[in-house]
Coordinates of C-alpha atoms and ligand atoms in Angstrom, one line a residue:
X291 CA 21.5 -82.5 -258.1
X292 CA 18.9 -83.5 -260.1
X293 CA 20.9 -84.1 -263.3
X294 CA 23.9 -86.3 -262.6
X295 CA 24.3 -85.5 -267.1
X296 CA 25.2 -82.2 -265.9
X297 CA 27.8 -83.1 -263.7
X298 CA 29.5 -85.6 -266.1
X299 CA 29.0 -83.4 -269.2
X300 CA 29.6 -79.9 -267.1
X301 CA 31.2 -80.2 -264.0
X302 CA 33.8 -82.5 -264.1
X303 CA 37.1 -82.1 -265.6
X304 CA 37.8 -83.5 -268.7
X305 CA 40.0 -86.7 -268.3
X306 CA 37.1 -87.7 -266.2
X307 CA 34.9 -87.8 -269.2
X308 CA 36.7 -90.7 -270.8
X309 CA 35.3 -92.9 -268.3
X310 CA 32.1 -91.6 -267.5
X311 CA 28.7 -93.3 -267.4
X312 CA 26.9 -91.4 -269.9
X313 CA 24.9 -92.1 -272.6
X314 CA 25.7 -89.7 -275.8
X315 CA 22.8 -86.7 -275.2
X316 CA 20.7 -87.1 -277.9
X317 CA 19.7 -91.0 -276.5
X318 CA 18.7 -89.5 -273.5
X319 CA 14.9 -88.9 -272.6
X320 CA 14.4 -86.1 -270.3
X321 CA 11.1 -85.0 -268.4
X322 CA 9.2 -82.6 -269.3
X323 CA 10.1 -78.7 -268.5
X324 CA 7.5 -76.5 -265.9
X325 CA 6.5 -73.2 -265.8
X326 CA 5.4 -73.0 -261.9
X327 CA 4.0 -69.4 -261.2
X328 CA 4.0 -67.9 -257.7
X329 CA 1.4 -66.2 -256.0
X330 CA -0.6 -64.8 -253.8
X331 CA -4.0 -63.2 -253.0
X332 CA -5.7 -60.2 -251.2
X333 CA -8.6 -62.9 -250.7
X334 CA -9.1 -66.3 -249.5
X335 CA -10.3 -69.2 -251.9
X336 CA -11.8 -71.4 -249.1
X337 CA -13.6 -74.0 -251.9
X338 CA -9.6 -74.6 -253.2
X339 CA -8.8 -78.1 -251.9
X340 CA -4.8 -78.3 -250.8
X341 CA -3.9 -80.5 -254.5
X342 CA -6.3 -79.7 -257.7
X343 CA -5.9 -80.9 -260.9
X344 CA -7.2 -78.7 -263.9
X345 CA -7.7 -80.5 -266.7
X346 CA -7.8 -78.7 -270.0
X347 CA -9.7 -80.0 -273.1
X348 CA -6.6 -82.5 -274.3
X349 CA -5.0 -85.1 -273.4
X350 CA -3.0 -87.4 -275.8
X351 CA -1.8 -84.5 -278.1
X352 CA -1.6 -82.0 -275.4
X353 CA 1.5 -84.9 -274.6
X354 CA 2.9 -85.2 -277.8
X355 CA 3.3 -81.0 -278.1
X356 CA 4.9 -81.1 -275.0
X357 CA 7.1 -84.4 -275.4
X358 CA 7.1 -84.6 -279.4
X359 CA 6.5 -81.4 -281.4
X360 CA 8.0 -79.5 -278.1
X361 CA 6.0 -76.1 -279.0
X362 CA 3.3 -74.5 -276.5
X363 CA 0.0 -74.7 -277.3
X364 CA -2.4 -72.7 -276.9
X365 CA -3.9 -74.8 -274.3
X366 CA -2.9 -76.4 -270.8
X367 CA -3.5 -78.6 -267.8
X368 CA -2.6 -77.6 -264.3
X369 CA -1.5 -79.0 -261.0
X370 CA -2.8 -76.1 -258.4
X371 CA -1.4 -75.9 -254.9
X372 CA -2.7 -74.4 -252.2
X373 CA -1.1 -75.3 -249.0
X374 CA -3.4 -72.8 -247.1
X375 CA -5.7 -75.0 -247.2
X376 CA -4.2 -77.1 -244.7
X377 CA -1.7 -74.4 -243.0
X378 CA -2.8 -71.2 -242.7
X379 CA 0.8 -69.5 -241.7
X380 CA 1.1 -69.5 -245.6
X381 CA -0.5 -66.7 -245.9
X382 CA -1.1 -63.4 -244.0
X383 CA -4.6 -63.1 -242.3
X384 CA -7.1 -63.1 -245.1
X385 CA -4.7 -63.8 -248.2
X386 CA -4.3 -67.3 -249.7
X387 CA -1.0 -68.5 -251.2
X388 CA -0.5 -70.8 -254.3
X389 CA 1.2 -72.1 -256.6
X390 CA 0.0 -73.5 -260.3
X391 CA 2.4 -75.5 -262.0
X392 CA 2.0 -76.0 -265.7
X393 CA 3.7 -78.9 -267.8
X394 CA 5.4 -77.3 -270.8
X395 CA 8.3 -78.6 -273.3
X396 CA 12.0 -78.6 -272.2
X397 CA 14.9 -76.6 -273.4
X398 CA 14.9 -78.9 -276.6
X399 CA 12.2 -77.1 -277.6
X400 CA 12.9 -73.1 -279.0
X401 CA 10.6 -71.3 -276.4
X402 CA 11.5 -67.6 -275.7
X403 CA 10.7 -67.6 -272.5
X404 CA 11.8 -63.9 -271.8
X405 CA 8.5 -63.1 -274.0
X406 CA 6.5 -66.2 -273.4
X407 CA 6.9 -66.3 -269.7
X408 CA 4.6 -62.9 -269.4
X409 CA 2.4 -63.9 -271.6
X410 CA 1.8 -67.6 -269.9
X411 CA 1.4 -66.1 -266.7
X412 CA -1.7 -64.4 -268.1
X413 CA -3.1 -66.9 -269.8
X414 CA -2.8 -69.5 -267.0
X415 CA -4.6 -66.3 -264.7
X416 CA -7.0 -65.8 -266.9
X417 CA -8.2 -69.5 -267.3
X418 CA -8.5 -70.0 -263.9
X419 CA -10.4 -66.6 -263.4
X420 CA -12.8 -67.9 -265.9
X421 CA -12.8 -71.1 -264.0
X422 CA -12.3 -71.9 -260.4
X423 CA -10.8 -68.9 -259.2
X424 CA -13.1 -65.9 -260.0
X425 CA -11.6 -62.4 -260.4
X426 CA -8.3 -63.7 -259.8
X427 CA -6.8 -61.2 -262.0
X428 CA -8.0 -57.8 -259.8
X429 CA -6.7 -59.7 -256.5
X430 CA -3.6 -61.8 -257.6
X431 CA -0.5 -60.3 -255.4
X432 CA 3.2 -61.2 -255.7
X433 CA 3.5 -63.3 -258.5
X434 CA 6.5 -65.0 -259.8
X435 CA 7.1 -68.1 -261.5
X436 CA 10.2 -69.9 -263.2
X437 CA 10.9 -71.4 -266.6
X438 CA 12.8 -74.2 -267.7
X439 CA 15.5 -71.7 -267.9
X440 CA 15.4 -71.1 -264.1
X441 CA 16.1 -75.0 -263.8
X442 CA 18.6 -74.9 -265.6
X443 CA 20.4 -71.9 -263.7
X444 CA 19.4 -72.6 -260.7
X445 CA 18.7 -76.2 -259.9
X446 CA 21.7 -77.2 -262.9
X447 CA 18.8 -79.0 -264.5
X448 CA 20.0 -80.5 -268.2
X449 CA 17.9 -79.0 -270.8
X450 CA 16.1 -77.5 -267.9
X451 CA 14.0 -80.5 -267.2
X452 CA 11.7 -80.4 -264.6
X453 CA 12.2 -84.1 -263.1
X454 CA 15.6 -84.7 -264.8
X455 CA 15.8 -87.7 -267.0
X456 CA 12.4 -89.3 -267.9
X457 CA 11.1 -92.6 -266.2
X458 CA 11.2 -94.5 -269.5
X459 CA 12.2 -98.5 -268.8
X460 CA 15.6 -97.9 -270.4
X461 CA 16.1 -95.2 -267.9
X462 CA 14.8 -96.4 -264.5
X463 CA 15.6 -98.9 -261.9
X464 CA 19.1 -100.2 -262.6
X465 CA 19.3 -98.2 -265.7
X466 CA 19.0 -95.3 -264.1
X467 CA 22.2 -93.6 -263.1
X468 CA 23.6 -95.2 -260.2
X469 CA 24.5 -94.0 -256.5
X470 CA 27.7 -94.7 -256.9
X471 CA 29.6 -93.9 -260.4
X472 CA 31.3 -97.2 -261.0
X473 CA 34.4 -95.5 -262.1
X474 CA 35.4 -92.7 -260.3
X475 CA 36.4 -92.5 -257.0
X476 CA 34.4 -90.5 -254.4
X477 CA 30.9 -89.5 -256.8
X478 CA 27.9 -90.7 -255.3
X479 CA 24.8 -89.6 -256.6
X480 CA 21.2 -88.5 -254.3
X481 CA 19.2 -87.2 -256.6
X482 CA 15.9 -86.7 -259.0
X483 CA 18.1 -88.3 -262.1
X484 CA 19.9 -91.7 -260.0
X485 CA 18.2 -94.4 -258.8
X486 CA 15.7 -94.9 -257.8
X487 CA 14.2 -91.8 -259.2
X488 CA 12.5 -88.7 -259.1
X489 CA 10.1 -86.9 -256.9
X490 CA 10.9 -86.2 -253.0
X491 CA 10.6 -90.1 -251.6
X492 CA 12.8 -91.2 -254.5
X493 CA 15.5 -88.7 -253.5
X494 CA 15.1 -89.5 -250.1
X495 CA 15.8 -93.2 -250.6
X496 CA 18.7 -92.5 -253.5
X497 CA 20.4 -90.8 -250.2
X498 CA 19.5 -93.5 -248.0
X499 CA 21.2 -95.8 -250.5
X500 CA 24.4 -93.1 -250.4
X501 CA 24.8 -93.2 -246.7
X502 CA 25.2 -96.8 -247.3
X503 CA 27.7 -96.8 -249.9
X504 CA 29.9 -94.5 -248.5
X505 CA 30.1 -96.2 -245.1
X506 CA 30.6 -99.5 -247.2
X507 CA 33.6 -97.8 -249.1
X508 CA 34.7 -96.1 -245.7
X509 CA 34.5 -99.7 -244.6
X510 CA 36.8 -100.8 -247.3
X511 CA 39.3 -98.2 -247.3
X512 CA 40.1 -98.9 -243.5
X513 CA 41.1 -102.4 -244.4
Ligands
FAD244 C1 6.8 -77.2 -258.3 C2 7.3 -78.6 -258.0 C3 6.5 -79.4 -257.2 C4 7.0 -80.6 -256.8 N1 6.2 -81.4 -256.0 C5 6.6 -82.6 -255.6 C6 5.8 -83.4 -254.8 O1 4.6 -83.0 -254.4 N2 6.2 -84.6 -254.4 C7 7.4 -85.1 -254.8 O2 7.8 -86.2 -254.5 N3 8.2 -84.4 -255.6 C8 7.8 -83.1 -256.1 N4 8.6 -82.4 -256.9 C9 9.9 -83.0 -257.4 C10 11.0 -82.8 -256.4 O3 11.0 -81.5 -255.9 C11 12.4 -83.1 -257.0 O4 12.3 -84.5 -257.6 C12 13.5 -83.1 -256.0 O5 13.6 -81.8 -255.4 C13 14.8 -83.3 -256.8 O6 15.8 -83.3 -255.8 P1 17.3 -83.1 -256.2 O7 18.1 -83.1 -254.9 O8 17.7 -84.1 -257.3 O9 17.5 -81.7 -256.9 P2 17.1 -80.3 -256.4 O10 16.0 -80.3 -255.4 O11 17.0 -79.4 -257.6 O12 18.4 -79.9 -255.6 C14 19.7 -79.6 -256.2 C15 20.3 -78.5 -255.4 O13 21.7 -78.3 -255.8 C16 22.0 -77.0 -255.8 N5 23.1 -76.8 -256.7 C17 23.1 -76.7 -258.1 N6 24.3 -76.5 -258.6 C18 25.2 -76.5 -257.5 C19 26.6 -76.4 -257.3 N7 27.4 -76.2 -258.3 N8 27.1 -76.4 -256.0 C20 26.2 -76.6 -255.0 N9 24.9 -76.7 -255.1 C21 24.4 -76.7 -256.3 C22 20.7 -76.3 -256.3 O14 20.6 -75.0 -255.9 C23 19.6 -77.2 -255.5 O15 19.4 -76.6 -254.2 C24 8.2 -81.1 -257.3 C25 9.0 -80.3 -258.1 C26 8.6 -79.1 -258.4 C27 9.5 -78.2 -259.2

């Protein structure tokens, strides 16, 4: 889960709350939200590495609209995956599959995403038709993509954060939520928001750290 906020705030029952492990909301930092579109295409891109990054034209403030002022702009930077380039069972014989993943605000921002999502997807088509992808737009096939809303329906995401709660100091290492909630009896925590963090190897060692813990309380309860 990669929120443990939403399972103290949302999914557990209320007596619980009084002796949760939760800093009020509004103290918490959260990550960024993304807007990953889908897609494939009735051509191959063979000069697409597997991982490109597309810069746009800002940096700094490009940050503080996503993190600060929480409004789109009108421009982006990218993160474009391609994992034909180094499987081609991703795509049918002579098609390429990718995916562009585009760092937007959270749910704290006020984003319609029911009109904005359309209209992103075209914009982020169009730049990279005008860039490093040429007529993308007369062979794109298939497209999709999710919002921050999708993360927080599907993934239980907290203000639909992409990475759950940010990496700040105050919110990593021991600060981050723990594997094992110091209170109540029987939650454990593997995922993107408890420690150590987010991304795929820090999951993958917040579980490692679980299997521990519950064979250490196993080991406990036996006595
Ligand atoms: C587009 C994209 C690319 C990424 N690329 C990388 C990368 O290259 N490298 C990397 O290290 N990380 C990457 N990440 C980050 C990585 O995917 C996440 O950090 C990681 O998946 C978080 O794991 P998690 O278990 O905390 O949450 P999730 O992967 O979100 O898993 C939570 C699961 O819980 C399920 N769930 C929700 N509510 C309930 C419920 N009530 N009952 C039962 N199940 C429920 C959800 O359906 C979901 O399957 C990427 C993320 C995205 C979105």
């Amino acid at each position: 889960m990669r929120t443990p906020p939403t399972v103290y705030s949302q999914m557990l029952p209320a007596h619980a709350h009084r002796r949760k492990r939760l800093l009020p909301d509004k103290l918490t930092h959260y990550s960024m939200g993304l807007f990953v579109l889908f897609f494939g295409t009735r051509r191959t891109y063979d000069d697409i590495a597997h991982h490109t990054i597309w810069m746009g034209p800002r940096y700094k403030d490009l940050l503080a609209d996503i993190f600060d002022r929480k409004i789109l702009a009108d421009d982006f930077s990218l993160y474009l995956h391609r994992p034909t380039a180094t499987d081609s069972s991703f795509a049918p014989s002579g098609y390429d599959s990718f995916y562009v993943l585009c760092p937007v605000p959270n749910l704290r921002g006020a984003i319609d995403w029911k009109t904005t999502g359309p209209l992103l997807q075209d914009r982020i088509v169009a730049a990279l038709a005008d860039t490093i992808m040429p007529n993308l737009d007369a062979v794109i096939t298939d497209a999709f993509y999710m919002t921050p809303e999708d993360f927080k329906t599907d993934y239980r995401s907290m203000h639909g954060a992409g990475f759950s709660i940010a990496p700040i100091f105050a919110q990593s290492a021991w600060f981050r939520f723990h594997n094992r909630d110091p209170h109540i009896k029987n939650l454990y925590f593997a995922a993107a928001g408890a420690h150590p963090g987010a991304g795929m190897p820090g999951v993958l060692c917040s579980a490692k750290v679980v299997e521990k813990l519950v064979a250490e309380d196993d080991a406990k309860a036996m006595l």
